[in-house]
Amino acid sequence: MPIYDKVYDHYADNPDVIIARIEADSNQFVKDKYKVTSYPLLAWFEKDNFYIRDIYKGERTVEAITEWIDELIEEAEAEKKDVKTNMDESKIDTEM
């Protein structure tokens, strides 16, 4: 699976992206919990929990997969900014 090795290498220095390989055939819990029916399944999990946010259905190339991951990283960063902005606005409201 050289494509996935290259994707792993691409994000090796990014602490916010973890590329993991799980053998679902030998891990029935994972296979059942996430309803794995085909291989390989590329899924984006939320940080610090086991919720699948998105499943990749695109072209199996390094460029396409890294583009998908980069888009998800941008979305997560935008959501963090929104949460911080909302928290800051709440703080202002309570100070008035």
Tab-separated table of C-alpha atoms in Angstrom:
chain	number	residue	atom	x	y	z
A	1	MET	CA	0.000	0.000	0.000
A	2	PRO	CA	2.547	2.577	-1.096
A	3	ILE	CA	-0.111	5.290	-1.569
A	4	TYR	CA	-1.077	5.138	2.096
A	5	ASP	CA	2.583	5.066	3.150
A	6	LYS	CA	3.101	8.304	1.198
A	7	VAL	CA	0.043	9.877	2.829
A	8	TYR	CA	1.439	8.843	6.220
A	9	ASP	CA	4.815	10.397	5.370
A	10	HIS	CA	3.107	13.606	4.219
A	11	TYR	CA	1.572	14.119	7.693
A	12	ALA	CA	4.327	12.555	9.804
A	13	ASP	CA	5.279	15.929	11.330
A	14	ASN	CA	1.700	17.083	11.984
A	15	PRO	CA	0.684	16.216	15.561
A	16	ASP	CA	-2.985	16.866	14.733
A	17	VAL	CA	-3.129	14.127	12.088
A	18	ILE	CA	-2.732	10.496	12.985
A	19	ILE	CA	-2.718	7.964	10.184
A	20	ALA	CA	-3.541	4.556	11.633
A	21	ARG	CA	-3.998	1.171	10.075
A	22	ILE	CA	-6.418	-1.238	11.681
A	23	GLU	CA	-6.948	-4.768	10.460
A	24	ALA	CA	-10.731	-5.034	10.721
A	25	ASP	CA	-10.733	-8.746	9.889
A	26	SER	CA	-8.789	-9.454	13.057
A	27	ASN	CA	-10.619	-6.813	15.092
A	28	GLN	CA	-14.315	-7.720	15.026
A	29	PHE	CA	-15.246	-4.911	17.430
A	30	VAL	CA	-13.986	-2.251	14.997
A	31	LYS	CA	-15.546	-4.017	12.031
A	32	ASP	CA	-18.955	-4.151	13.736
A	33	LYS	CA	-18.877	-0.718	15.391
A	34	TYR	CA	-18.021	1.145	12.185
A	35	LYS	CA	-19.845	-1.221	9.823
A	36	VAL	CA	-16.735	-1.886	7.750
A	37	THR	CA	-17.800	-3.668	4.595
A	38	SER	CA	-15.005	-2.846	2.174
A	39	TYR	CA	-11.281	-2.285	2.328
A	40	PRO	CA	-9.490	-0.069	2.681
A	41	LEU	CA	-11.849	2.260	4.537
A	42	LEU	CA	-10.470	5.760	4.984
A	43	ALA	CA	-12.273	7.547	7.793
A	44	TRP	CA	-11.726	10.882	9.541
A	45	PHE	CA	-12.286	10.688	13.281
A	46	GLU	CA	-12.831	13.649	15.550
A	47	LYS	CA	-9.872	14.349	17.794
A	48	ASP	CA	-10.165	12.761	21.235
A	49	ASN	CA	-13.191	10.606	20.445
A	50	PHE	CA	-14.264	7.735	18.254
A	51	TYR	CA	-16.860	9.487	16.141
A	52	ILE	CA	-16.437	9.171	12.377
A	53	ARG	CA	-16.892	12.611	10.891
A	54	ASP	CA	-16.320	11.698	7.256
A	55	ILE	CA	-15.551	8.700	5.091
A	56	TYR	CA	-13.402	9.168	2.028
A	57	LYS	CA	-15.016	8.117	-1.223
A	58	GLY	CA	-12.690	9.769	-3.709
A	59	GLU	CA	-9.885	8.752	-5.975
A	60	ARG	CA	-7.167	6.609	-4.389
A	61	THR	CA	-4.191	8.844	-5.108
A	62	VAL	CA	-1.840	10.612	-2.727
A	63	GLU	CA	-2.892	13.994	-4.099
A	64	ALA	CA	-6.634	13.364	-3.750
A	65	ILE	CA	-6.380	11.863	-0.263
A	66	THR	CA	-4.118	14.625	1.072
A	67	GLU	CA	-6.446	17.243	-0.431
A	68	TRP	CA	-9.360	15.640	1.459
A	69	ILE	CA	-7.387	15.586	4.704
A	70	ASP	CA	-6.252	19.202	4.243
A	71	GLU	CA	-9.873	20.296	3.725
A	72	LEU	CA	-10.899	18.533	6.933
A	73	ILE	CA	-8.024	20.165	8.818
A	74	GLU	CA	-9.167	23.586	7.581
A	75	GLU	CA	-12.763	22.852	8.634
A	76	ALA	CA	-11.611	21.780	12.107
A	77	GLU	CA	-9.495	24.926	12.493
A	78	ALA	CA	-12.421	27.128	11.399
A	79	GLU	CA	-14.692	25.398	13.932
A	80	LYS	CA	-12.135	26.008	16.694
A	81	LYS	CA	-12.072	29.716	15.771
A	82	ASP	CA	-15.886	29.839	15.819
A	83	VAL	CA	-15.985	28.260	19.269
A	84	LYS	CA	-13.352	30.680	20.570
A	85	THR	CA	-15.209	33.649	19.050
A	86	ASN	CA	-18.484	32.495	20.586
A	87	MET	CA	-16.806	32.046	23.955
A	88	ASP	CA	-15.253	35.507	23.724
A	89	GLU	CA	-18.646	37.015	22.811
A	90	SER	CA	-20.283	35.258	25.755
A	91	LYS	CA	-17.628	36.656	28.048
A	92	ILE	CA	-18.317	40.189	26.760
A	93	ASP	CA	-22.072	39.755	27.294
A	94	THR	CA	-21.608	38.678	30.900
A	95	GLU	CA	-19.291	41.590	31.643
A	96	MET	CA	-21.859	44.220	30.622
